[in-house]
PDB file of C-alpha atoms in Angstrom:
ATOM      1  CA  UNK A   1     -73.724 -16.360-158.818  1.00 38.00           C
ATOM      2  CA  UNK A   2     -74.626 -19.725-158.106  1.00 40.00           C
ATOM      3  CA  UNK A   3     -74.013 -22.419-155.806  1.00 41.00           C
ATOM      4  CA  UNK A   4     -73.123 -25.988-156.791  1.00 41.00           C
ATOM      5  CA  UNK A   5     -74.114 -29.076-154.725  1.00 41.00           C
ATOM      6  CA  UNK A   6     -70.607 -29.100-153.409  1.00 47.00           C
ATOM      7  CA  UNK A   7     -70.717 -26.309-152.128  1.00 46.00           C
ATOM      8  CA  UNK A   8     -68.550 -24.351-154.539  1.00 47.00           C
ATOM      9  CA  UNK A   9     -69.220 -21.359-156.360  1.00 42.00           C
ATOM     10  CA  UNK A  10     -69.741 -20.163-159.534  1.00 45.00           C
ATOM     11  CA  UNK A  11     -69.275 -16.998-161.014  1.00 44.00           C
ATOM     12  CA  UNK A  12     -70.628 -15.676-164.408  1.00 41.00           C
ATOM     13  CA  UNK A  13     -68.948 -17.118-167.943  1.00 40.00           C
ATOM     14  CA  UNK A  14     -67.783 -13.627-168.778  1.00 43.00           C
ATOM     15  CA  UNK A  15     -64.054 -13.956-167.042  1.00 43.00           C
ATOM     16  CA  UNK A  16     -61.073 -13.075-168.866  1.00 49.00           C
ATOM     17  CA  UNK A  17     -57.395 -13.771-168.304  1.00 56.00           C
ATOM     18  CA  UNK A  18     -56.843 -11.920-164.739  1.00 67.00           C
ATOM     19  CA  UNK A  19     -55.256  -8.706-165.738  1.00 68.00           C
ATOM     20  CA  UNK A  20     -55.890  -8.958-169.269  1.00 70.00           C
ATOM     21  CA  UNK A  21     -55.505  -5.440-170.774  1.00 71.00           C
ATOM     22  CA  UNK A  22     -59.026  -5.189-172.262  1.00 87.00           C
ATOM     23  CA  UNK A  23     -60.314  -1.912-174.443  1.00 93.00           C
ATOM     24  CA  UNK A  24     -63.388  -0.638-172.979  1.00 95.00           C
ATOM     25  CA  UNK A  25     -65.969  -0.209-175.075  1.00 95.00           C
ATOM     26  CA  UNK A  26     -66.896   3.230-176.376  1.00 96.00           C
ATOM     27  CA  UNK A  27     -70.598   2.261-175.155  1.00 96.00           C
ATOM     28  CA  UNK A  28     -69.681   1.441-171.889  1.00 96.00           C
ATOM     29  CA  UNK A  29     -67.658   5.437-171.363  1.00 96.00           C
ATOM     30  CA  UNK A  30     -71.113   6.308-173.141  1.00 97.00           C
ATOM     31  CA  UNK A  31     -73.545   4.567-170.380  1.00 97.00           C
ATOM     32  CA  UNK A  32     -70.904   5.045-167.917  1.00 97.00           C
ATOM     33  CA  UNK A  33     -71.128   9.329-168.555  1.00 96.00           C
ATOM     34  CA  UNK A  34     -74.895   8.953-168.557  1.00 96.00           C
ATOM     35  CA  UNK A  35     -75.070   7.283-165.220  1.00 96.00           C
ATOM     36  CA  UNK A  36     -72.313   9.479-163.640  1.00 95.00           C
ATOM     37  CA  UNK A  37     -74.996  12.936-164.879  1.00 95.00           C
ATOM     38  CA  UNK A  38     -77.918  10.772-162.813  1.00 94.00           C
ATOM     39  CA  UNK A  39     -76.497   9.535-159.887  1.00 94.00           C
ATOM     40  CA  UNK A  40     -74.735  12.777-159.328  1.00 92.00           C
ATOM     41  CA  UNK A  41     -77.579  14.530-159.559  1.00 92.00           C
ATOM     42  CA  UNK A  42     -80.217  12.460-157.856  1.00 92.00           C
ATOM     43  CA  UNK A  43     -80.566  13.338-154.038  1.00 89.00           C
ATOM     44  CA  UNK A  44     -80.916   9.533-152.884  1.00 87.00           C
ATOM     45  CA  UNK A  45     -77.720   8.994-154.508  1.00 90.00           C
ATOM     46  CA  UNK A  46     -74.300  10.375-155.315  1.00 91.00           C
ATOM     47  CA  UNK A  47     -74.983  13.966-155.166  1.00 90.00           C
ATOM     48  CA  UNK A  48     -72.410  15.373-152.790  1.00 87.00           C
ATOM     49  CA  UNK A  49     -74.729  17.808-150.913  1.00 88.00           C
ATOM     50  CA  UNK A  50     -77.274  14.888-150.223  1.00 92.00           C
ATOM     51  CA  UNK A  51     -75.239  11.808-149.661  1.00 93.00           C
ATOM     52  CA  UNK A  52     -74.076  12.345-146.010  1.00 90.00           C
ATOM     53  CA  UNK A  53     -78.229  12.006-144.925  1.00 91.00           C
ATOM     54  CA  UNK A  54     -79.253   9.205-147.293  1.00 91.00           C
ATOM     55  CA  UNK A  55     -76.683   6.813-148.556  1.00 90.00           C
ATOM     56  CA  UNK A  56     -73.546   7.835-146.419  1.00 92.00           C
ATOM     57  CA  UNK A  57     -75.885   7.253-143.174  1.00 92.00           C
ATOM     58  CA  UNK A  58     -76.301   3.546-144.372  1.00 94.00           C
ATOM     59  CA  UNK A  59     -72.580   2.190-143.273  1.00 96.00           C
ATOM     60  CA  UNK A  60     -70.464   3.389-140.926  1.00 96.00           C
ATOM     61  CA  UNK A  61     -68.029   2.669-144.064  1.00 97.00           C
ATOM     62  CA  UNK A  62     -69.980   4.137-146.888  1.00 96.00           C
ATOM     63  CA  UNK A  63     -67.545   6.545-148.940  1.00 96.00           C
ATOM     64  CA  UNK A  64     -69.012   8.590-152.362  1.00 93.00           C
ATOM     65  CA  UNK A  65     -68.089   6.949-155.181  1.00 95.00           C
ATOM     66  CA  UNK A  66     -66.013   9.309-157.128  1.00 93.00           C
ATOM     67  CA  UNK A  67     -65.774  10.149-160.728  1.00 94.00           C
ATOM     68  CA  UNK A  68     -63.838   6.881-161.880  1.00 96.00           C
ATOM     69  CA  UNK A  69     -66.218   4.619-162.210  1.00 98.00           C
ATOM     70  CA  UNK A  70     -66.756   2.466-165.369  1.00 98.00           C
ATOM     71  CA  UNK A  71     -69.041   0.217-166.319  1.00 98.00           C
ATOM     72  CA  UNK A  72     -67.960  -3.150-167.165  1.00 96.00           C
ATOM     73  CA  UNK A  73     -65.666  -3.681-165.619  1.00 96.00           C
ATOM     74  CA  UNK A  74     -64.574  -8.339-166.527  1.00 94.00           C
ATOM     75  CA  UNK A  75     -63.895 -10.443-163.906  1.00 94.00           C
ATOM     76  CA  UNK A  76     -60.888 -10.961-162.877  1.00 95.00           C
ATOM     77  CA  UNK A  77     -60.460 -13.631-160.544  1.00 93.00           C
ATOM     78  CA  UNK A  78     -57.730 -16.209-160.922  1.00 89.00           C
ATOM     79  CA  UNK A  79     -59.972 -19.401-159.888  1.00 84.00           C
ATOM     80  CA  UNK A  80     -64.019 -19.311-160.569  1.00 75.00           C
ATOM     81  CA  UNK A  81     -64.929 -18.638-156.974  1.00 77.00           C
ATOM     82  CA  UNK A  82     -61.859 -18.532-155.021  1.00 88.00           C
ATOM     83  CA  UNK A  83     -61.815 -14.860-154.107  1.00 96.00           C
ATOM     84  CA  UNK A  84     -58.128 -14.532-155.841  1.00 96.00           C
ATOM     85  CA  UNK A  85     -58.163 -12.068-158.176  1.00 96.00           C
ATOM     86  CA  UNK A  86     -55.351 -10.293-160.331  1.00 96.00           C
ATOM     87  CA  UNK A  87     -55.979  -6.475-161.263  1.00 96.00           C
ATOM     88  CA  UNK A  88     -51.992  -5.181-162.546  1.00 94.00           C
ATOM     89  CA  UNK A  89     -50.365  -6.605-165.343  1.00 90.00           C
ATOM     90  CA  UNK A  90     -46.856  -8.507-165.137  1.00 88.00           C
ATOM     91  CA  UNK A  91     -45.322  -4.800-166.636  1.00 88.00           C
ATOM     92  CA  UNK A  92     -46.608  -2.996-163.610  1.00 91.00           C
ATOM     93  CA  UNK A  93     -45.480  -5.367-161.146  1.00 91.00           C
ATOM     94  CA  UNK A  94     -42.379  -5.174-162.503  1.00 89.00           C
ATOM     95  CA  UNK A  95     -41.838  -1.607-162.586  1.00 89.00           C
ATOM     96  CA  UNK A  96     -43.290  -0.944-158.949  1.00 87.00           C
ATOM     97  CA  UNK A  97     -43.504  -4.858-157.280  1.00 85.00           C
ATOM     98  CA  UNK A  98     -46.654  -6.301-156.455  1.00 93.00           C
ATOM     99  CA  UNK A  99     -49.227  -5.342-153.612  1.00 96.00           C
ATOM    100  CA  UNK A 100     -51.258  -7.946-151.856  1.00 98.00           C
ATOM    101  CA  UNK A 101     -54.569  -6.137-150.611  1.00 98.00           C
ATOM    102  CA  UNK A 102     -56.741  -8.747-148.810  1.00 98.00           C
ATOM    103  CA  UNK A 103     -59.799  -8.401-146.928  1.00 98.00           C
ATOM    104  CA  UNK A 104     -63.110  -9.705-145.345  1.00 99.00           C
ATOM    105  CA  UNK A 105     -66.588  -9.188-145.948  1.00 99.00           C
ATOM    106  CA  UNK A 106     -68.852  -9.997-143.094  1.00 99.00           C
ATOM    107  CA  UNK A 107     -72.404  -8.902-141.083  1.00 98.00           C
ATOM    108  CA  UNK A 108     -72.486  -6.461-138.743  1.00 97.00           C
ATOM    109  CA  UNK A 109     -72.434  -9.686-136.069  1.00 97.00           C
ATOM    110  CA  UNK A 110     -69.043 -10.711-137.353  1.00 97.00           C
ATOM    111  CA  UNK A 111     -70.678 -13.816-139.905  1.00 98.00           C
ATOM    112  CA  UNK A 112     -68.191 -13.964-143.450  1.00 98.00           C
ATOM    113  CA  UNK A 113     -70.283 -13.681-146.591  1.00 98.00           C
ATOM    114  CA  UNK A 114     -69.123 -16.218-149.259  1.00 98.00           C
ATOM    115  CA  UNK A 115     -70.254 -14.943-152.844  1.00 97.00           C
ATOM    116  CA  UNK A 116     -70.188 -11.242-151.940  1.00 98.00           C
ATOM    117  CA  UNK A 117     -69.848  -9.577-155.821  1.00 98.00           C
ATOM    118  CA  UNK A 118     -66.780  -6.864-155.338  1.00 98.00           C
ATOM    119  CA  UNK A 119     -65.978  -4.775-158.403  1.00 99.00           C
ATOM    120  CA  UNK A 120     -62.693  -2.705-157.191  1.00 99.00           C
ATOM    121  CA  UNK A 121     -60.993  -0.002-159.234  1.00 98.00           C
ATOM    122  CA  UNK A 122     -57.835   1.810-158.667  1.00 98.00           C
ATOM    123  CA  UNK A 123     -55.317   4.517-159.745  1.00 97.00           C
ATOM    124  CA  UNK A 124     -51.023   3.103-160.597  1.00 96.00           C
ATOM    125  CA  UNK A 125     -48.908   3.832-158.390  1.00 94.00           C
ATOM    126  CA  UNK A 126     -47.991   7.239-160.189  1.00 94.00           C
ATOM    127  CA  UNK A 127     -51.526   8.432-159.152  1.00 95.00           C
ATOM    128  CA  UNK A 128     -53.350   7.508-163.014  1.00 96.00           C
ATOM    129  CA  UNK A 129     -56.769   6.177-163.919  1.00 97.00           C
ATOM    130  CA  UNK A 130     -57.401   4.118-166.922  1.00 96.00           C
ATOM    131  CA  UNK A 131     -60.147   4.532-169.064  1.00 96.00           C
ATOM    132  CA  UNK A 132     -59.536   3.590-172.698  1.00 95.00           C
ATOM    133  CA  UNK A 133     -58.322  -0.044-171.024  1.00 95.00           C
ATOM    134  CA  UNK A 134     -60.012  -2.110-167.957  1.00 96.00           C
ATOM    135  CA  UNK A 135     -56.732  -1.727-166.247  1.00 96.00           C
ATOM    136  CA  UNK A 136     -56.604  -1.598-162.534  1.00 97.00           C
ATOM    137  CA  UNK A 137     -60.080  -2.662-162.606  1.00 97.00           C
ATOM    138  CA  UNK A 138     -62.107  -5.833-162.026  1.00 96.00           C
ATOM    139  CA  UNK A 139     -64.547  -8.012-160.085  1.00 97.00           C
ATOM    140  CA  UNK A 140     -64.535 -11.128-158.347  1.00 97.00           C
ATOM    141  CA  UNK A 141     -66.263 -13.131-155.629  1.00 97.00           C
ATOM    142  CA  UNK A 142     -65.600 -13.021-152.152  1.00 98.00           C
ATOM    143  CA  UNK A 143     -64.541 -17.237-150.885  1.00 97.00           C
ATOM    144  CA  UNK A 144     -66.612 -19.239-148.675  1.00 96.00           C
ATOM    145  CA  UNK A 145     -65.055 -17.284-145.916  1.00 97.00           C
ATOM    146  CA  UNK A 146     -66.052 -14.287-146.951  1.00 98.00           C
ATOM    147  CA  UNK A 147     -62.607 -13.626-147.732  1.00 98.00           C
ATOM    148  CA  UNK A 148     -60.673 -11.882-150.881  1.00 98.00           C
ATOM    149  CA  UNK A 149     -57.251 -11.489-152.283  1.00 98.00           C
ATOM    150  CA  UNK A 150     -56.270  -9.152-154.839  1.00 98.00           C
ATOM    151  CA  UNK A 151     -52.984  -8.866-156.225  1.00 97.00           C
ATOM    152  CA  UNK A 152     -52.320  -5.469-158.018  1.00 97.00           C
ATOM    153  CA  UNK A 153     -49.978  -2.267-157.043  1.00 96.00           C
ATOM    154  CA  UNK A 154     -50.129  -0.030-154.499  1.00 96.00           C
ATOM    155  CA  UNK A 155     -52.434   3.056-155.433  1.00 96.00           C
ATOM    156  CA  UNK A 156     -50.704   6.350-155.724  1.00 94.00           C
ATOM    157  CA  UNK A 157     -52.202   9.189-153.978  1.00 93.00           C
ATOM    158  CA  UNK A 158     -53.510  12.729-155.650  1.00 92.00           C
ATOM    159  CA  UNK A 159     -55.040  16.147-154.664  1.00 89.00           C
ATOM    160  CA  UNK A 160     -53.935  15.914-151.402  1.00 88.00           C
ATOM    161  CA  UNK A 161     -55.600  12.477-150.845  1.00 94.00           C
ATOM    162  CA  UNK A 162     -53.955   9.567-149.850  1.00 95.00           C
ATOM    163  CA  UNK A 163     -53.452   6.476-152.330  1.00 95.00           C
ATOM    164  CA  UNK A 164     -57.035   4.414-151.969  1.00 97.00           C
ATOM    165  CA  UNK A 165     -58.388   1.009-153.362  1.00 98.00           C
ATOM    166  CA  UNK A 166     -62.412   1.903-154.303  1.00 98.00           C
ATOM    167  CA  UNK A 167     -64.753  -0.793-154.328  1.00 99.00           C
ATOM    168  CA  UNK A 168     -68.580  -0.986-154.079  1.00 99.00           C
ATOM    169  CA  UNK A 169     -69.913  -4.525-152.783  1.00 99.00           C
ATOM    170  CA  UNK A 170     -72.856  -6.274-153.181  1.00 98.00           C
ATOM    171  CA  UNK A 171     -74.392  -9.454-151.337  1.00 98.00           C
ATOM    172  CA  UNK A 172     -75.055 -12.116-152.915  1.00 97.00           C
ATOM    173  CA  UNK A 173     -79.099 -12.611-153.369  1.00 96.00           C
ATOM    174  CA  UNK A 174     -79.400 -14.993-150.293  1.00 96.00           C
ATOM    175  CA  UNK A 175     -78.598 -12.261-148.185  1.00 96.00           C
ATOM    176  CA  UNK A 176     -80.994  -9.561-149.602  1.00 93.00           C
ATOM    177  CA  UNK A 177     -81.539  -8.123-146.311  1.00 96.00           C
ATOM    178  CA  UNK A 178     -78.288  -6.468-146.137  1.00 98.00           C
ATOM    179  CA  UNK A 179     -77.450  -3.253-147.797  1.00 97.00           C
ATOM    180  CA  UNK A 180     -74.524  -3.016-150.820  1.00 97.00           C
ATOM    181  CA  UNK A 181     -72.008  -0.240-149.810  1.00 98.00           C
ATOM    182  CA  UNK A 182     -69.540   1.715-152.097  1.00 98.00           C
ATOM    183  CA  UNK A 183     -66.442   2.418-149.892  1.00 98.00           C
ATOM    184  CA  UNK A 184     -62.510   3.160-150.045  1.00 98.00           C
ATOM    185  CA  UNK A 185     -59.565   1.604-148.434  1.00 98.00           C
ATOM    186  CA  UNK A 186     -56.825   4.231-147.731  1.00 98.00           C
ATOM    187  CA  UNK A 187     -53.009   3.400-147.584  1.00 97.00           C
ATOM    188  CA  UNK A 188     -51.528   5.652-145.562  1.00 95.00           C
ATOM    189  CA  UNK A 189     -48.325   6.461-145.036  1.00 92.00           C
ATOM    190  CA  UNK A 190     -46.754   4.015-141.904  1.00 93.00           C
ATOM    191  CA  UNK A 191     -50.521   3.339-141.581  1.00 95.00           C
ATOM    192  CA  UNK A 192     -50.920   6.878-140.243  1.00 95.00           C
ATOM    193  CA  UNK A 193     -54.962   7.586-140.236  1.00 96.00           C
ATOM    194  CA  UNK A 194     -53.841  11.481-139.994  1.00 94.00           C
ATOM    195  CA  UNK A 195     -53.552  11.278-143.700  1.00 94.00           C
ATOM    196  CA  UNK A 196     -56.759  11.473-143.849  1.00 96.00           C
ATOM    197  CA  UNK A 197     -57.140  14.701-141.985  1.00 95.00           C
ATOM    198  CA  UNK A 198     -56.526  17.100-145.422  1.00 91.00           C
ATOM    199  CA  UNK A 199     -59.156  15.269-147.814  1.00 93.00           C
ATOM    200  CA  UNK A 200     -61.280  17.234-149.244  1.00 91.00           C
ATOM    201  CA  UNK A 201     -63.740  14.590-149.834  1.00 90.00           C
ATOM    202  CA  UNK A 202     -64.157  16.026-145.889  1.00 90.00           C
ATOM    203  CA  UNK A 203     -65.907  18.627-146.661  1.00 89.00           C
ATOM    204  CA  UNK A 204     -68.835  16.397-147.274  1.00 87.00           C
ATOM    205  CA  UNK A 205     -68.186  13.678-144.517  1.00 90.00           C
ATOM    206  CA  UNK A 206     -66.640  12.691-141.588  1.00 90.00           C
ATOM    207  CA  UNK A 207     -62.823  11.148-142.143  1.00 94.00           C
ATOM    208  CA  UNK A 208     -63.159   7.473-142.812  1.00 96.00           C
ATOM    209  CA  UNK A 209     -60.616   5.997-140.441  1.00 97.00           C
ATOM    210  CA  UNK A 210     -61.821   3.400-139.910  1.00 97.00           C
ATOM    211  CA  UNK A 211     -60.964   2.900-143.641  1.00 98.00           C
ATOM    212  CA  UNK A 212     -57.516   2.590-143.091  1.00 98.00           C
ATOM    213  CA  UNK A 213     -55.772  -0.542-145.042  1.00 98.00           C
ATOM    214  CA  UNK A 214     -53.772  -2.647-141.939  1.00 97.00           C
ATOM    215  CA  UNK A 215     -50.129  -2.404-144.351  1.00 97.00           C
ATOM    216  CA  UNK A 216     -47.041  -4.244-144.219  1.00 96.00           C
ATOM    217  CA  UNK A 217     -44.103  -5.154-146.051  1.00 94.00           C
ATOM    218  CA  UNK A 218     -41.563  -7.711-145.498  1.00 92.00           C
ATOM    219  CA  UNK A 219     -38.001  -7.222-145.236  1.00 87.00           C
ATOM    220  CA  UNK A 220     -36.179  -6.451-148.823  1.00 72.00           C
ATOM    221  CA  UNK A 221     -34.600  -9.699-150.643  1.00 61.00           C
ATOM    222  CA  UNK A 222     -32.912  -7.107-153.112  1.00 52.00           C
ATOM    223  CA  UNK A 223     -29.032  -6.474-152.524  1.00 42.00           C
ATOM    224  CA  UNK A 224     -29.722  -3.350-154.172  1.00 42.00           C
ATOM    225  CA  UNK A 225     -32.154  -0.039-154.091  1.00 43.00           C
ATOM    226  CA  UNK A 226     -34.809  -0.933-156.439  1.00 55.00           C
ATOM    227  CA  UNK A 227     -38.423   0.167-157.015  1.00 54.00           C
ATOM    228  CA  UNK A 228     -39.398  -2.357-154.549  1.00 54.00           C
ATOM    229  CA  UNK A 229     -36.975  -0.477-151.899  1.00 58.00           C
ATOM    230  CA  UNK A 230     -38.628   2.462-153.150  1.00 54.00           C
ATOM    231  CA  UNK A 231     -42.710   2.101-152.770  1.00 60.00           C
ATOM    232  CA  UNK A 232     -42.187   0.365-149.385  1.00 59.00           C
ATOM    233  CA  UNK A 233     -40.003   3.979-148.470  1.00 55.00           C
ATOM    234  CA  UNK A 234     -42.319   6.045-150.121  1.00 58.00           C
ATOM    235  CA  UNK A 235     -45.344   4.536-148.524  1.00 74.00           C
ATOM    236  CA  UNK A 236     -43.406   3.803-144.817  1.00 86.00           C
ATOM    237  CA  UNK A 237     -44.987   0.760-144.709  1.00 91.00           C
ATOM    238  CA  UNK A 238     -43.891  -0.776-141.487  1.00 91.00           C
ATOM    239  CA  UNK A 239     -41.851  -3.643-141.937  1.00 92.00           C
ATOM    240  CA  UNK A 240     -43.040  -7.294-140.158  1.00 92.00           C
ATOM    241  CA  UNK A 241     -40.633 -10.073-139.914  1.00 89.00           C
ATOM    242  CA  UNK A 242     -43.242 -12.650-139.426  1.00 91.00           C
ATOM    243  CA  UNK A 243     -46.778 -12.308-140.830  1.00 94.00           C
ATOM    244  CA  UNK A 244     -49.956 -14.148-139.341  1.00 94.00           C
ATOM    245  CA  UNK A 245     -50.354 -17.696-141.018  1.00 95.00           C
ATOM    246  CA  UNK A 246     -53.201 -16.809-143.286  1.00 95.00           C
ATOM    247  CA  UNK A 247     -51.413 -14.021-145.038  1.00 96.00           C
ATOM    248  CA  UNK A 248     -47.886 -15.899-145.322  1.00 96.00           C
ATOM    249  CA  UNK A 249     -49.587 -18.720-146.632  1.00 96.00           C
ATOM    250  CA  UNK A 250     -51.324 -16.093-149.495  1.00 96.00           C
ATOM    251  CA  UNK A 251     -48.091 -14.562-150.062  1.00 96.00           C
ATOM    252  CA  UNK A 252     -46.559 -17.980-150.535  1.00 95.00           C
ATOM    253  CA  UNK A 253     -48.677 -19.203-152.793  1.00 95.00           C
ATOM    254  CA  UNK A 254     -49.040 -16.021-154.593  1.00 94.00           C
ATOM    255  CA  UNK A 255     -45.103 -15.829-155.547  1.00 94.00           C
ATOM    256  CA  UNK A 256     -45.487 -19.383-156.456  1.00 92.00           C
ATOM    257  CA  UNK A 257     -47.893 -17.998-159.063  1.00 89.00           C
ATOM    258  CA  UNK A 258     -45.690 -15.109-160.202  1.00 90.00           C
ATOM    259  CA  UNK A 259     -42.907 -17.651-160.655  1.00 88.00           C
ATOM    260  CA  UNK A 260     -45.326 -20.131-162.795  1.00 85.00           C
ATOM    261  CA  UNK A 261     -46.059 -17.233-164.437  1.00 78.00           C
ATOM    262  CA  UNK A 262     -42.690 -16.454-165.828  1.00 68.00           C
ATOM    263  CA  UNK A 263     -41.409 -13.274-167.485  1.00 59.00           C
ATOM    264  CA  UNK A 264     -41.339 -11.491-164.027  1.00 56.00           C
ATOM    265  CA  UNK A 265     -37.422 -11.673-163.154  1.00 69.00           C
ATOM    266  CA  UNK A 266     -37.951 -12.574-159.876  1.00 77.00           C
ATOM    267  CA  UNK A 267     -40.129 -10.204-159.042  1.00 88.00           C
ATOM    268  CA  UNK A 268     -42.109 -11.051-155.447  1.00 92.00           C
ATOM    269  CA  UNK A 269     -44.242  -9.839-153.163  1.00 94.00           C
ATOM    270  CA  UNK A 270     -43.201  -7.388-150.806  1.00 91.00           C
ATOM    271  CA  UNK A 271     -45.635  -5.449-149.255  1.00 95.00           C
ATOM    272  CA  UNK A 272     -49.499  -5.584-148.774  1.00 97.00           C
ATOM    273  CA  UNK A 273     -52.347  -4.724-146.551  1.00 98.00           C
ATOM    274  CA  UNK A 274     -55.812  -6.023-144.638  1.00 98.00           C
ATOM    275  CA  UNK A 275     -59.116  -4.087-144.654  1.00 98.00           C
ATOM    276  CA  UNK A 276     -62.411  -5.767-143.508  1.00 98.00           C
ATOM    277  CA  UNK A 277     -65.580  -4.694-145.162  1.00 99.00           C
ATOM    278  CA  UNK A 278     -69.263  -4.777-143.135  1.00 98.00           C
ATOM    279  CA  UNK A 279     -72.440  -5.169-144.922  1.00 98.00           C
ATOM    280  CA  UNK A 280     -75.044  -3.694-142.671  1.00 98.00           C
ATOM    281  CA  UNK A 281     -78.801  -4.332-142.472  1.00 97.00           C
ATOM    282  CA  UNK A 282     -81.675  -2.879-144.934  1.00 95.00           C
ATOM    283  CA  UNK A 283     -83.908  -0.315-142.800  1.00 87.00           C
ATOM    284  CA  UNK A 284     -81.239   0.685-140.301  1.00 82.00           C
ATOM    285  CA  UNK A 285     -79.850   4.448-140.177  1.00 80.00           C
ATOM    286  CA  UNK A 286     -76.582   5.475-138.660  1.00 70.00           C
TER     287      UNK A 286
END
């Protein structure tokens, strides 16, 4: 990623339509099963019975990365360098309405940083992974704020975890003094952390907490129980009559895009959630 003399950003030429249902190559599940036998198995790594005392005691955020992972993930972002990026296609956000999950990647002294790579993947909201497609999966940039939007659905939970966004990010190369982390952002039911109590992911870590996606949703515009009525329900996401400016003017501007968009009958944004991200600083332990 490079910058321009504006100022702007630019991300790689390899970006696709956001939320273009793309195959995934057979070589990438290939490379993608080779790297999941290393990493697994290398102590500095993702091996379960290692991770807590090397990479887990990087970030106070730092979650194992799971078996989900695929390389090659495209980019997804709507704008080259705006850190607006679309992950579901229109068919899922009609079927179970669209999430907005927005967040913030900064130091551990609070500074945003702009051009922070994110590559986020995800489970529907009937708890499935995609493989044979790119689907629910994507990168993008991170804005001059350090900020992100991602507009998607809300990921269903499974095994007795609750539904979680995983992303792993990665500073940009002016900032090679700070570590990359690979974390999760829960969505808990009414934004209840106790979710978290009965993961078994536990067993090899402390509950992540502090992990826990800030969700809302806005009062229903339906005059009848639909599947927006029901994911807000199902989820208990507590219901805000007024959001804070930055996010209203996202979810304005987002529905404008759904509507330019066409084929989605109306549908809108209804519910959504906040989760900041902090890159800490190469050479320091937890």
């Amino acid at each position: 990623m490079t910058t321009t003399q504006n100022g702007e950003y630019t991300s790689p030429t390899n970006i696709f339509h956001p939320a273009r249902p793309l195959r995934t190559p057979p070589l990438s599940l290939l490379l993608t099963a080779f790297r999941a036998l290393y990493i697994n198995l290398s102590p500095w790594s993702e091996n379960v019975l290692f991770w807590r005392f090397f990479r887990g005691r990087k970030n106070a955020q730092a979650e194992i990365e799971g078996p989900y992972y695929v390389l090659g993930a495209p980019f997804r972002e709507v704008d080259v360098g705006s850190g607006k990026a679309v992950l579901a296609t229109k068919e899922m956000m009609k079927e179970n309405q669209p999430f907005l999950f927005t967040g913030r990647v900064t130091t551990t002294d609070g500074e945003p940083i702009p051009g922070a790579l994110i590559d986020i993947w995800h489970a529907n909201t009937n708890s499935q992974y995609y493989f044979a497609s790119y689907t629910l999966r994507g990168k993008l940039h991170t804005d001059l704020n350090g900020r992100f939007e991602i507009l998607t659905v809300a990921p269903g939970g499974y095994l007795g975890r609750a539904g979680h966004f995983h992303y792993i990010v990665t500073p940009p190369e002016e900032c090679g003094d700070l570590n990359p982390v690979t974390t999760q952002a829960y969505v808990c039911g009414g934004n209840n952390e106790k979710e978290l109590d009965g993961d078994f992911a536990n067993w090899f870590r402390k509950p992540r907490y502090q992990n826990t996606v800030q969700a809302w949703s806005l009062p229903s515009s339906s005059t009848s129980i639909d599947e927006s009525d029901r994911v807000k329900s199902h989820y208990s996401f507590p219901v805000v009559n007024t959001l804070d400016a930055e996010t209203d003017e996202a979810v304005k501007r987002w529905n404008k895009w759904l509507e330019a968009e066409g084929d989605g009958e109306g549908v809108k944004i209804e519910a959504g959630g906040y989760m900041g991200t902090t890159l800490t600083k190469k050479g320091r332990w937890l």
